[in-house]
């Protein structure tokens, strides 16, 4: 912190918009924990901030809707944005600094050099959203270089993302520790997500089939990989007949290190991952399944 006296938490977090302001705010910050987000903060983000707070002298939350990770037909323009609400929530969680850069601050030039996510980045989410993980890994690298955190917290809700971020750090020798946080769910089982705000009451009921399918799959673990896939698929097939229908994008049981499908006789840790649309909203969820 640049002030000579410690910052009074009652004043809420310091909101900084530029790299220069960020550097000044972090001049004497001790151990820095970063929570990268796209804002529209909810309980899932809170749980990441709490993990960061336990381990950091200074907690930084970045709020940036990253255009590079959205496809041309995706929801970049209508993605919910609420910096005052986000700042208030960060204050409740004892966050020290909110870094909320403008797009032009992060991307002063059209981005030419990007981070290739490799084969893992082309599976599941990467297959459905071409270029998505290149956008994610590029902005995460930029945020690491801007904030220079000692550690950064990512949620298991985006399982493929955190697996790729771990590989980014390992493969490119980035000097940051990655901390994983479990998926937070709403009381009805739906994984908390900024995109849940798009759902009507009826759509939300249909969306509950995502977590139901994952639970059904996990419950079938003793029967092996095919039983897990079958149990989850049965729930999704039923939900496809609901009104409004759940339109599945993918359902996959994969190796957590590669996100490649596991073979029928596979033993050990796997991830059961699902993506589906309800109306105009695309949702993802996953659980760990030990076979
Ligand atoms: P987002 O703002 O959606 O980009 O998410 C920012 C971070 O919060 C990512 O590391 C997400 O994985 C994490 N996150 C989002 N939703 C949840 C959730 N329900 N439980 C745990 N972490 C979450």
PDB file of C-alpha atoms and ligand atoms in Angstrom:
ATOM      1  CA  UNK A   1       0.000   0.000   0.000  1.00  0.00           C
ATOM      2  CA  UNK A   2       1.237   3.493  -0.768  1.00  0.00           C
ATOM      3  CA  UNK A   3      -0.243   5.131   2.334  1.00  0.00           C
ATOM      4  CA  UNK A   4       2.116   5.369   5.299  1.00  0.00           C
ATOM      5  CA  UNK A   5      -0.632   4.168   7.651  1.00  0.00           C
ATOM      6  CA  UNK A   6      -2.316   0.803   6.939  1.00  0.00           C
ATOM      7  CA  UNK A   7      -5.441   1.199   4.842  1.00  0.00           C
ATOM      8  CA  UNK A   8      -8.659   1.220   6.865  1.00  0.00           C
ATOM      9  CA  UNK A   9     -10.713  -1.804   5.694  1.00  0.00           C
ATOM     10  CA  UNK A  10     -13.903   0.128   6.518  1.00  0.00           C
ATOM     11  CA  UNK A  11     -13.116   2.371   3.531  1.00  0.00           C
ATOM     12  CA  UNK A  12     -13.495  -0.619   1.243  1.00  0.00           C
ATOM     13  CA  UNK A  13     -11.068  -1.755  -1.414  1.00  0.00           C
ATOM     14  CA  UNK A  14      -8.933   0.608  -3.441  1.00  0.00           C
ATOM     15  CA  UNK A  15     -10.232   0.549  -7.035  1.00  0.00           C
ATOM     16  CA  UNK A  16      -7.449   0.955  -9.599  1.00  0.00           C
ATOM     17  CA  UNK A  17      -7.873   1.169 -13.372  1.00  0.00           C
ATOM     18  CA  UNK A  18      -4.342   1.368 -14.790  1.00  0.00           C
ATOM     19  CA  UNK A  19      -1.086  -0.566 -14.511  1.00  0.00           C
ATOM     20  CA  UNK A  20       0.563   2.496 -12.956  1.00  0.00           C
ATOM     21  CA  UNK A  21      -2.098   2.821 -10.235  1.00  0.00           C
ATOM     22  CA  UNK A  22      -1.825  -0.904  -9.625  1.00  0.00           C
ATOM     23  CA  UNK A  23       1.960  -0.752  -9.155  1.00  0.00           C
ATOM     24  CA  UNK A  24       1.565   2.138  -6.706  1.00  0.00           C
ATOM     25  CA  UNK A  25      -1.105   0.256  -4.763  1.00  0.00           C
ATOM     26  CA  UNK A  26       1.101  -2.843  -4.545  1.00  0.00           C
ATOM     27  CA  UNK A  27       4.364  -1.029  -3.717  1.00  0.00           C
ATOM     28  CA  UNK A  28       4.687  -2.569  -0.266  1.00  0.00           C
ATOM     29  CA  UNK A  29       2.070  -5.302  -0.456  1.00  0.00           C
ATOM     30  CA  UNK A  30       3.835  -8.333   1.057  1.00  0.00           C
ATOM     31  CA  UNK A  31       2.410 -11.663  -0.113  1.00  0.00           C
ATOM     32  CA  UNK A  32      -0.082 -10.900  -2.892  1.00  0.00           C
ATOM     33  CA  UNK A  33      -3.012 -13.188  -3.757  1.00  0.00           C
ATOM     34  CA  UNK A  34      -4.905 -12.601  -7.013  1.00  0.00           C
ATOM     35  CA  UNK A  35      -8.466 -13.671  -7.777  1.00  0.00           C
ATOM     36  CA  UNK A  36      -9.098 -13.143 -11.513  1.00  0.00           C
ATOM     37  CA  UNK A  37     -12.783 -12.632 -12.360  1.00  0.00           C
ATOM     38  CA  UNK A  38     -15.080 -11.204 -15.003  1.00  0.00           C
ATOM     39  CA  UNK A  39     -17.200  -9.481 -12.344  1.00  0.00           C
ATOM     40  CA  UNK A  40     -20.941  -9.881 -11.644  1.00  0.00           C
ATOM     41  CA  UNK A  41     -19.566 -11.395  -8.469  1.00  0.00           C
ATOM     42  CA  UNK A  42     -21.445 -14.062  -6.526  1.00  0.00           C
ATOM     43  CA  UNK A  43     -20.914 -16.589  -3.745  1.00  0.00           C
ATOM     44  CA  UNK A  44     -18.515 -18.668  -5.846  1.00  0.00           C
ATOM     45  CA  UNK A  45     -16.220 -15.678  -6.221  1.00  0.00           C
ATOM     46  CA  UNK A  46     -16.578 -14.921  -2.503  1.00  0.00           C
ATOM     47  CA  UNK A  47     -15.271 -18.390  -1.648  1.00  0.00           C
ATOM     48  CA  UNK A  48     -12.173 -17.742  -3.795  1.00  0.00           C
ATOM     49  CA  UNK A  49     -11.612 -14.396  -2.063  1.00  0.00           C
ATOM     50  CA  UNK A  50     -11.849 -16.068   1.352  1.00  0.00           C
ATOM     51  CA  UNK A  51      -9.206 -18.610   0.359  1.00  0.00           C
ATOM     52  CA  UNK A  52      -6.987 -15.790  -0.866  1.00  0.00           C
ATOM     53  CA  UNK A  53      -7.580 -13.756   2.301  1.00  0.00           C
ATOM     54  CA  UNK A  54      -6.344 -16.662   4.461  1.00  0.00           C
ATOM     55  CA  UNK A  55      -2.984 -16.768   2.709  1.00  0.00           C
ATOM     56  CA  UNK A  56      -2.245 -13.230   1.503  1.00  0.00           C
ATOM     57  CA  UNK A  57      -1.142  -9.939   3.024  1.00  0.00           C
ATOM     58  CA  UNK A  58      -2.809  -8.180   0.096  1.00  0.00           C
ATOM     59  CA  UNK A  59      -5.746  -9.598  -1.856  1.00  0.00           C
ATOM     60  CA  UNK A  60      -6.279  -8.290  -5.386  1.00  0.00           C
ATOM     61  CA  UNK A  61      -9.473  -9.080  -7.298  1.00  0.00           C
ATOM     62  CA  UNK A  62      -9.336  -8.327 -11.004  1.00  0.00           C
ATOM     63  CA  UNK A  63     -12.631  -7.521 -12.702  1.00  0.00           C
ATOM     64  CA  UNK A  64     -12.269  -7.671 -16.460  1.00  0.00           C
ATOM     65  CA  UNK A  65     -14.627  -9.036 -19.097  1.00  0.00           C
ATOM     66  CA  UNK A  66     -12.005 -10.313 -21.502  1.00  0.00           C
ATOM     67  CA  UNK A  67     -13.098  -9.850 -25.124  1.00  0.00           C
ATOM     68  CA  UNK A  68     -10.385 -12.218 -26.347  1.00  0.00           C
ATOM     69  CA  UNK A  69     -12.077 -15.271 -24.809  1.00  0.00           C
ATOM     70  CA  UNK A  70     -15.520 -14.649 -26.350  1.00  0.00           C
ATOM     71  CA  UNK A  71     -16.508 -15.902 -29.787  1.00  0.00           C
ATOM     72  CA  UNK A  72     -18.205 -13.526 -32.256  1.00  0.00           C
ATOM     73  CA  UNK A  73     -21.676 -14.973 -31.517  1.00  0.00           C
ATOM     74  CA  UNK A  74     -21.248 -15.153 -27.756  1.00  0.00           C
ATOM     75  CA  UNK A  75     -22.495 -12.951 -24.930  1.00  0.00           C
ATOM     76  CA  UNK A  76     -19.605 -10.456 -24.567  1.00  0.00           C
ATOM     77  CA  UNK A  77     -21.878  -7.432 -25.074  1.00  0.00           C
ATOM     78  CA  UNK A  78     -24.621  -8.549 -22.726  1.00  0.00           C
ATOM     79  CA  UNK A  79     -22.344 -10.122 -20.063  1.00  0.00           C
ATOM     80  CA  UNK A  80     -23.509  -8.587 -16.725  1.00  0.00           C
ATOM     81  CA  UNK A  81     -21.348  -5.672 -15.534  1.00  0.00           C
ATOM     82  CA  UNK A  82     -21.732  -4.034 -12.110  1.00  0.00           C
ATOM     83  CA  UNK A  83     -18.491  -2.523 -10.791  1.00  0.00           C
ATOM     84  CA  UNK A  84     -20.113  -0.676  -7.836  1.00  0.00           C
ATOM     85  CA  UNK A  85     -21.837  -3.894  -6.698  1.00  0.00           C
ATOM     86  CA  UNK A  86     -18.649  -5.883  -7.237  1.00  0.00           C
ATOM     87  CA  UNK A  87     -16.595  -3.379  -5.240  1.00  0.00           C
ATOM     88  CA  UNK A  88     -19.075  -3.525  -2.356  1.00  0.00           C
ATOM     89  CA  UNK A  89     -18.945  -7.329  -2.340  1.00  0.00           C
ATOM     90  CA  UNK A  90     -15.132  -7.232  -2.388  1.00  0.00           C
ATOM     91  CA  UNK A  91     -15.260  -4.866   0.592  1.00  0.00           C
ATOM     92  CA  UNK A  92     -17.377  -7.376   2.521  1.00  0.00           C
ATOM     93  CA  UNK A  93     -14.687 -10.002   1.891  1.00  0.00           C
ATOM     94  CA  UNK A  94     -11.808  -7.794   3.047  1.00  0.00           C
ATOM     95  CA  UNK A  95     -10.306  -7.431  -0.420  1.00  0.00           C
ATOM     96  CA  UNK A  96      -7.581  -4.770  -0.548  1.00  0.00           C
ATOM     97  CA  UNK A  97      -7.440  -3.849  -4.233  1.00  0.00           C
ATOM     98  CA  UNK A  98      -9.928  -4.163  -7.098  1.00  0.00           C
ATOM     99  CA  UNK A  99      -8.142  -3.974 -10.450  1.00  0.00           C
ATOM    100  CA  UNK A 100     -10.755  -3.049 -13.057  1.00  0.00           C
ATOM    101  CA  UNK A 101      -8.930  -2.041 -16.227  1.00  0.00           C
ATOM    102  CA  UNK A 102     -10.562  -0.685 -19.373  1.00  0.00           C
ATOM    103  CA  UNK A 103     -10.317  -2.932 -22.444  1.00  0.00           C
ATOM    104  CA  UNK A 104      -7.902  -0.430 -24.045  1.00  0.00           C
ATOM    105  CA  UNK A 105      -5.628  -0.654 -20.999  1.00  0.00           C
ATOM    106  CA  UNK A 106      -5.306  -4.422 -21.343  1.00  0.00           C
ATOM    107  CA  UNK A 107      -5.305  -4.403 -25.155  1.00  0.00           C
ATOM    108  CA  UNK A 108      -3.835  -1.073 -26.319  1.00  0.00           C
ATOM    109  CA  UNK A 109      -3.049  -2.738 -29.667  1.00  0.00           C
ATOM    110  CA  UNK A 110      -4.900  -5.549 -31.422  1.00  0.00           C
ATOM    111  CA  UNK A 111      -3.383  -8.602 -29.714  1.00  0.00           C
ATOM    112  CA  UNK A 112      -0.798 -10.186 -32.008  1.00  0.00           C
ATOM    113  CA  UNK A 113       1.146 -12.505 -29.697  1.00  0.00           C
ATOM    114  CA  UNK A 114      -1.058 -14.968 -27.810  1.00  0.00           C
ATOM    115  CA  UNK A 115      -0.649 -18.071 -25.653  1.00  0.00           C
ATOM    116  CA  UNK A 116      -1.515 -21.284 -27.495  1.00  0.00           C
ATOM    117  CA  UNK A 117      -3.395 -23.667 -25.194  1.00  0.00           C
ATOM    118  CA  UNK A 118      -2.266 -26.797 -27.053  1.00  0.00           C
ATOM    119  CA  UNK A 119      -4.280 -29.994 -27.515  1.00  0.00           C
ATOM    120  CA  UNK A 120      -6.042 -29.760 -24.137  1.00  0.00           C
ATOM    121  CA  UNK A 121      -7.326 -26.355 -25.196  1.00  0.00           C
ATOM    122  CA  UNK A 122      -9.108 -27.846 -28.194  1.00  0.00           C
ATOM    123  CA  UNK A 123     -11.192 -30.367 -26.283  1.00  0.00           C
ATOM    124  CA  UNK A 124     -14.650 -29.871 -24.699  1.00  0.00           C
ATOM    125  CA  UNK A 125     -14.976 -26.117 -24.037  1.00  0.00           C
ATOM    126  CA  UNK A 126     -12.250 -25.492 -26.608  1.00  0.00           C
ATOM    127  CA  UNK A 127     -14.089 -27.520 -29.249  1.00  0.00           C
ATOM    128  CA  UNK A 128     -17.361 -25.675 -28.598  1.00  0.00           C
ATOM    129  CA  UNK A 129     -15.702 -22.275 -28.268  1.00  0.00           C
ATOM    130  CA  UNK A 130     -12.783 -22.109 -30.724  1.00  0.00           C
ATOM    131  CA  UNK A 131     -10.065 -19.771 -29.487  1.00  0.00           C
ATOM    132  CA  UNK A 132     -11.608 -19.512 -26.021  1.00  0.00           C
ATOM    133  CA  UNK A 133      -8.637 -20.912 -24.120  1.00  0.00           C
ATOM    134  CA  UNK A 134      -6.113 -18.930 -26.140  1.00  0.00           C
ATOM    135  CA  UNK A 135      -8.035 -15.877 -24.952  1.00  0.00           C
ATOM    136  CA  UNK A 136      -8.128 -17.141 -21.370  1.00  0.00           C
ATOM    137  CA  UNK A 137      -4.438 -18.065 -21.153  1.00  0.00           C
ATOM    138  CA  UNK A 138      -3.406 -14.830 -22.829  1.00  0.00           C
ATOM    139  CA  UNK A 139      -5.334 -12.640 -20.390  1.00  0.00           C
ATOM    140  CA  UNK A 140      -4.249 -14.731 -17.402  1.00  0.00           C
ATOM    141  CA  UNK A 141      -0.601 -14.300 -18.457  1.00  0.00           C
ATOM    142  CA  UNK A 142      -1.146 -10.553 -18.809  1.00  0.00           C
ATOM    143  CA  UNK A 143      -2.852 -10.351 -15.396  1.00  0.00           C
ATOM    144  CA  UNK A 144       0.013 -12.291 -13.803  1.00  0.00           C
ATOM    145  CA  UNK A 145       2.503  -9.858 -15.349  1.00  0.00           C
ATOM    146  CA  UNK A 146       0.473  -6.807 -14.338  1.00  0.00           C
ATOM    147  CA  UNK A 147      -0.306  -7.881 -10.757  1.00  0.00           C
ATOM    148  CA  UNK A 148       2.765 -10.119 -10.140  1.00  0.00           C
ATOM    149  CA  UNK A 149       0.951 -12.172  -7.503  1.00  0.00           C
ATOM    150  CA  UNK A 150       2.609 -14.773  -5.306  1.00  0.00           C
ATOM    151  CA  UNK A 151      -0.447 -16.966  -5.848  1.00  0.00           C
ATOM    152  CA  UNK A 152      -3.697 -16.897  -7.780  1.00  0.00           C
ATOM    153  CA  UNK A 153      -6.989 -18.634  -6.984  1.00  0.00           C
ATOM    154  CA  UNK A 154      -9.143 -20.355  -9.608  1.00  0.00           C
ATOM    155  CA  UNK A 155     -12.400 -22.285  -9.210  1.00  0.00           C
ATOM    156  CA  UNK A 156     -12.984 -25.954  -9.970  1.00  0.00           C
ATOM    157  CA  UNK A 157     -16.263 -24.809 -11.576  1.00  0.00           C
ATOM    158  CA  UNK A 158     -14.139 -24.152 -14.675  1.00  0.00           C
ATOM    159  CA  UNK A 159     -12.203 -27.424 -14.410  1.00  0.00           C
ATOM    160  CA  UNK A 160     -10.622 -27.334 -17.852  1.00  0.00           C
ATOM    161  CA  UNK A 161      -9.596 -23.725 -17.316  1.00  0.00           C
ATOM    162  CA  UNK A 162      -7.766 -24.395 -14.053  1.00  0.00           C
ATOM    163  CA  UNK A 163      -6.091 -27.486 -15.549  1.00  0.00           C
ATOM    164  CA  UNK A 164      -4.863 -25.338 -18.438  1.00  0.00           C
ATOM    165  CA  UNK A 165      -3.724 -22.533 -16.141  1.00  0.00           C
ATOM    166  CA  UNK A 166      -1.696 -25.068 -14.146  1.00  0.00           C
ATOM    167  CA  UNK A 167      -0.048 -26.198 -17.407  1.00  0.00           C
ATOM    168  CA  UNK A 168       0.521 -22.570 -18.454  1.00  0.00           C
ATOM    169  CA  UNK A 169       2.427 -21.973 -15.223  1.00  0.00           C
ATOM    170  CA  UNK A 170       4.363 -25.256 -15.423  1.00  0.00           C
ATOM    171  CA  UNK A 171       5.160 -25.119 -19.141  1.00  0.00           C
ATOM    172  CA  UNK A 172       6.184 -21.443 -19.208  1.00  0.00           C
ATOM    173  CA  UNK A 173       7.853 -21.386 -15.744  1.00  0.00           C
ATOM    174  CA  UNK A 174       5.645 -18.567 -14.492  1.00  0.00           C
ATOM    175  CA  UNK A 175       6.578 -17.599 -10.912  1.00  0.00           C
ATOM    176  CA  UNK A 176       3.108 -17.952  -9.399  1.00  0.00           C
ATOM    177  CA  UNK A 177       1.400 -20.637  -7.342  1.00  0.00           C
ATOM    178  CA  UNK A 178      -2.054 -21.807  -8.459  1.00  0.00           C
ATOM    179  CA  UNK A 179      -4.611 -22.487  -5.728  1.00  0.00           C
ATOM    180  CA  UNK A 180      -7.791 -24.405  -6.576  1.00  0.00           C
ATOM    181  CA  UNK A 181     -11.153 -23.738  -4.905  1.00  0.00           C
ATOM    182  CA  UNK A 182     -14.094 -26.184  -4.879  1.00  0.00           C
ATOM    183  CA  UNK A 183     -17.276 -25.411  -6.825  1.00  0.00           C
ATOM    184  CA  UNK A 184     -19.846 -23.493  -4.826  1.00  0.00           C
ATOM    185  CA  UNK A 185     -23.455 -24.452  -5.530  1.00  0.00           C
ATOM    186  CA  UNK A 186     -26.706 -22.642  -4.874  1.00  0.00           C
ATOM    187  CA  UNK A 187     -29.032 -24.453  -2.431  1.00  0.00           C
ATOM    188  CA  UNK A 188     -30.917 -26.091  -5.339  1.00  0.00           C
ATOM    189  CA  UNK A 189     -27.683 -27.648  -6.652  1.00  0.00           C
ATOM    190  CA  UNK A 190     -27.073 -25.312  -9.596  1.00  0.00           C
ATOM    191  CA  UNK A 191     -23.404 -24.237  -9.671  1.00  0.00           C
ATOM    192  CA  UNK A 192     -23.241 -20.513  -8.875  1.00  0.00           C
ATOM    193  CA  UNK A 193     -22.466 -18.530 -12.030  1.00  0.00           C
ATOM    194  CA  UNK A 194     -22.738 -14.963 -13.267  1.00  0.00           C
ATOM    195  CA  UNK A 195     -24.678 -16.368 -16.234  1.00  0.00           C
ATOM    196  CA  UNK A 196     -27.409 -17.760 -13.933  1.00  0.00           C
ATOM    197  CA  UNK A 197     -28.744 -14.183 -13.902  1.00  0.00           C
ATOM    198  CA  UNK A 198     -29.880 -14.732 -17.511  1.00  0.00           C
ATOM    199  CA  UNK A 199     -32.228 -17.600 -16.531  1.00  0.00           C
ATOM    200  CA  UNK A 200     -35.999 -17.224 -16.132  1.00  0.00           C
ATOM    201  CA  UNK A 201     -37.585 -19.225 -13.281  1.00  0.00           C
ATOM    202  CA  UNK A 202     -38.652 -21.944 -15.753  1.00  0.00           C
ATOM    203  CA  UNK A 203     -35.228 -22.089 -17.384  1.00  0.00           C
ATOM    204  CA  UNK A 204     -33.600 -22.426 -14.005  1.00  0.00           C
ATOM    205  CA  UNK A 205     -35.733 -25.493 -13.229  1.00  0.00           C
ATOM    206  CA  UNK A 206     -34.593 -27.075 -16.509  1.00  0.00           C
ATOM    207  CA  UNK A 207     -30.980 -26.098 -15.781  1.00  0.00           C
ATOM    208  CA  UNK A 208     -31.037 -28.131 -12.566  1.00  0.00           C
ATOM    209  CA  UNK A 209     -30.649 -31.230 -14.755  1.00  0.00           C
ATOM    210  CA  UNK A 210     -26.962 -30.360 -15.178  1.00  0.00           C
ATOM    211  CA  UNK A 211     -26.059 -30.944 -11.541  1.00  0.00           C
ATOM    212  CA  UNK A 212     -28.575 -33.826 -11.355  1.00  0.00           C
ATOM    213  CA  UNK A 213     -26.834 -35.549 -14.264  1.00  0.00           C
ATOM    214  CA  UNK A 214     -23.434 -35.108 -12.621  1.00  0.00           C
ATOM    215  CA  UNK A 215     -24.702 -36.512  -9.326  1.00  0.00           C
ATOM    216  CA  UNK A 216     -26.254 -39.487 -11.120  1.00  0.00           C
ATOM    217  CA  UNK A 217     -22.962 -40.085 -12.917  1.00  0.00           C
ATOM    218  CA  UNK A 218     -20.906 -39.830  -9.717  1.00  0.00           C
ATOM    219  CA  UNK A 219     -23.300 -42.216  -7.960  1.00  0.00           C
ATOM    220  CA  UNK A 220     -22.607 -44.826 -10.674  1.00  0.00           C
ATOM    221  CA  UNK A 221     -18.807 -44.684 -10.146  1.00  0.00           C
ATOM    222  CA  UNK A 222     -18.571 -48.237  -8.817  1.00  0.00           C
ATOM    223  CA  UNK A 223     -19.855 -49.502 -12.200  1.00  0.00           C
ATOM    224  CA  UNK A 224     -16.948 -47.941 -14.127  1.00  0.00           C
ATOM    225  CA  UNK A 225     -16.599 -45.290 -16.820  1.00  0.00           C
ATOM    226  CA  UNK A 226     -19.388 -46.480 -19.122  1.00  0.00           C
ATOM    227  CA  UNK A 227     -21.883 -46.699 -16.244  1.00  0.00           C
ATOM    228  CA  UNK A 228     -21.009 -43.143 -15.206  1.00  0.00           C
ATOM    229  CA  UNK A 229     -21.519 -41.802 -18.712  1.00  0.00           C
ATOM    230  CA  UNK A 230     -24.750 -43.767 -19.145  1.00  0.00           C
ATOM    231  CA  UNK A 231     -26.281 -42.601 -15.851  1.00  0.00           C
ATOM    232  CA  UNK A 232     -25.505 -38.951 -16.594  1.00  0.00           C
ATOM    233  CA  UNK A 233     -26.694 -39.240 -20.205  1.00  0.00           C
ATOM    234  CA  UNK A 234     -30.051 -40.672 -19.072  1.00  0.00           C
ATOM    235  CA  UNK A 235     -30.734 -37.566 -16.962  1.00  0.00           C
ATOM    236  CA  UNK A 236     -29.802 -35.243 -19.837  1.00  0.00           C
ATOM    237  CA  UNK A 237     -32.028 -37.153 -22.265  1.00  0.00           C
ATOM    238  CA  UNK A 238     -34.965 -36.723 -19.912  1.00  0.00           C
ATOM    239  CA  UNK A 239     -34.159 -33.002 -19.528  1.00  0.00           C
ATOM    240  CA  UNK A 240     -34.100 -32.580 -23.316  1.00  0.00           C
ATOM    241  CA  UNK A 241     -37.841 -33.333 -23.242  1.00  0.00           C
ATOM    242  CA  UNK A 242     -38.574 -30.709 -20.543  1.00  0.00           C
ATOM    243  CA  UNK A 243     -40.161 -27.328 -21.246  1.00  0.00           C
ATOM    244  CA  UNK A 244     -38.018 -25.327 -21.769  1.00  0.00           C
ATOM    245  CA  UNK A 245     -35.669 -28.059 -22.954  1.00  0.00           C
ATOM    246  CA  UNK A 246     -32.059 -28.513 -21.913  1.00  0.00           C
ATOM    247  CA  UNK A 247     -30.009 -28.768 -25.094  1.00  0.00           C
ATOM    248  CA  UNK A 248     -26.803 -30.651 -24.313  1.00  0.00           C
ATOM    249  CA  UNK A 249     -23.567 -29.486 -25.910  1.00  0.00           C
ATOM    250  CA  UNK A 250     -21.233 -32.145 -24.493  1.00  0.00           C
ATOM    251  CA  UNK A 251     -21.085 -34.707 -21.731  1.00  0.00           C
ATOM    252  CA  UNK A 252     -17.660 -36.248 -21.187  1.00  0.00           C
ATOM    253  CA  UNK A 253     -15.736 -38.292 -18.661  1.00  0.00           C
ATOM    254  CA  UNK A 254     -12.128 -37.196 -18.966  1.00  0.00           C
ATOM    255  CA  UNK A 255      -8.653 -37.443 -17.506  1.00  0.00           C
ATOM    256  CA  UNK A 256      -8.177 -34.372 -15.248  1.00  0.00           C
ATOM    257  CA  UNK A 257      -4.627 -33.807 -16.547  1.00  0.00           C
ATOM    258  CA  UNK A 258      -5.440 -33.840 -20.274  1.00  0.00           C
ATOM    259  CA  UNK A 259      -9.227 -33.573 -20.638  1.00  0.00           C
ATOM    260  CA  UNK A 260      -9.077 -36.501 -23.072  1.00  0.00           C
ATOM    261  CA  UNK A 261     -11.855 -39.124 -22.743  1.00  0.00           C
ATOM    262  CA  UNK A 262     -10.984 -41.991 -20.421  1.00  0.00           C
ATOM    263  CA  UNK A 263     -11.254 -45.585 -21.669  1.00  0.00           C
ATOM    264  CA  UNK A 264     -13.969 -47.965 -20.448  1.00  0.00           C
ATOM    265  CA  UNK A 265     -11.655 -49.823 -18.055  1.00  0.00           C
ATOM    266  CA  UNK A 266     -10.093 -46.655 -16.607  1.00  0.00           C
ATOM    267  CA  UNK A 267      -9.348 -46.494 -12.878  1.00  0.00           C
ATOM    268  CA  UNK A 268      -8.528 -43.408 -10.791  1.00  0.00           C
ATOM    269  CA  UNK A 269      -9.560 -39.740 -10.742  1.00  0.00           C
ATOM    270  CA  UNK A 270     -11.682 -38.432 -13.611  1.00  0.00           C
ATOM    271  CA  UNK A 271     -13.759 -35.351 -14.333  1.00  0.00           C
ATOM    272  CA  UNK A 272     -17.346 -35.679 -15.483  1.00  0.00           C
ATOM    273  CA  UNK A 273     -18.005 -32.463 -17.405  1.00  0.00           C
ATOM    274  CA  UNK A 274     -21.179 -31.157 -18.999  1.00  0.00           C
ATOM    275  CA  UNK A 275     -22.195 -28.140 -21.057  1.00  0.00           C
ATOM    276  CA  UNK A 276     -25.738 -27.353 -22.162  1.00  0.00           C
ATOM    277  CA  UNK A 277     -27.951 -24.551 -23.317  1.00  0.00           C
ATOM    278  CA  UNK A 278     -31.261 -23.494 -21.800  1.00  0.00           C
ATOM    279  CA  UNK A 279     -32.867 -20.869 -23.980  1.00  0.00           C
ATOM    280  CA  UNK A 280     -30.096 -18.433 -24.896  1.00  0.00           C
ATOM    281  CA  UNK A 281     -27.952 -19.311 -21.871  1.00  0.00           C
ATOM    282  CA  UNK A 282     -25.017 -21.711 -22.039  1.00  0.00           C
ATOM    283  CA  UNK A 283     -24.039 -23.315 -18.743  1.00  0.00           C
ATOM    284  CA  UNK A 284     -21.178 -25.623 -17.724  1.00  0.00           C
ATOM    285  CA  UNK A 285     -20.610 -27.794 -14.680  1.00  0.00           C
ATOM    286  CA  UNK A 286     -18.438 -30.716 -13.595  1.00  0.00           C
ATOM    287  CA  UNK A 287     -17.650 -33.081 -10.733  1.00  0.00           C
ATOM    288  CA  UNK A 288     -14.664 -35.213  -9.848  1.00  0.00           C
ATOM    289  CA  UNK A 289     -15.391 -38.922 -10.081  1.00  0.00           C
ATOM    290  CA  UNK A 290     -13.020 -41.491  -8.607  1.00  0.00           C
ATOM    291  CA  UNK A 291     -13.321 -44.753 -10.550  1.00  0.00           C
TER     292      UNK A 291
HETATM  293  P1  LIG B   1     -15.621 -15.830 -13.857  1.00  0.00           P
HETATM  294  O1  LIG B   1     -15.917 -14.499 -13.260  1.00  0.00           O
HETATM  295  O2  LIG B   1     -16.840 -16.611 -14.222  1.00  0.00           O
HETATM  296  O3  LIG B   1     -14.583 -15.767 -14.941  1.00  0.00           O
HETATM  297  O4  LIG B   1     -14.958 -16.683 -12.696  1.00  0.00           O
HETATM  298  C1  LIG B   1     -13.835 -16.206 -11.993  1.00  0.00           C
HETATM  299  C2  LIG B   1     -13.300 -17.317 -11.134  1.00  0.00           C
HETATM  300  O5  LIG B   1     -14.310 -17.741 -10.230  1.00  0.00           O
HETATM  301  C3  LIG B   1     -12.874 -18.553 -11.933  1.00  0.00           C
HETATM  302  O6  LIG B   1     -11.682 -19.093 -11.358  1.00  0.00           O
HETATM  303  C4  LIG B   1     -14.043 -19.484 -11.736  1.00  0.00           C
HETATM  304  O7  LIG B   1     -13.701 -20.846 -11.831  1.00  0.00           O
HETATM  305  C5  LIG B   1     -14.470 -19.134 -10.331  1.00  0.00           C
HETATM  306  N1  LIG B   1     -15.868 -19.512 -10.098  1.00  0.00           N
HETATM  307  C6  LIG B   1     -16.959 -19.144 -10.805  1.00  0.00           C
HETATM  308  N2  LIG B   1     -18.075 -19.735 -10.334  1.00  0.00           N
HETATM  309  C7  LIG B   1     -17.661 -20.517  -9.297  1.00  0.00           C
HETATM  310  C8  LIG B   1     -18.322 -21.399  -8.402  1.00  0.00           C
HETATM  311  N3  LIG B   1     -19.641 -21.621  -8.459  1.00  0.00           N
HETATM  312  N4  LIG B   1     -17.582 -22.044  -7.458  1.00  0.00           N
HETATM  313  C9  LIG B   1     -16.230 -21.841  -7.393  1.00  0.00           C
HETATM  314  N5  LIG B   1     -15.557 -21.032  -8.201  1.00  0.00           N
HETATM  315  C10 LIG B   1     -16.250 -20.375  -9.141  1.00  0.00           C
END
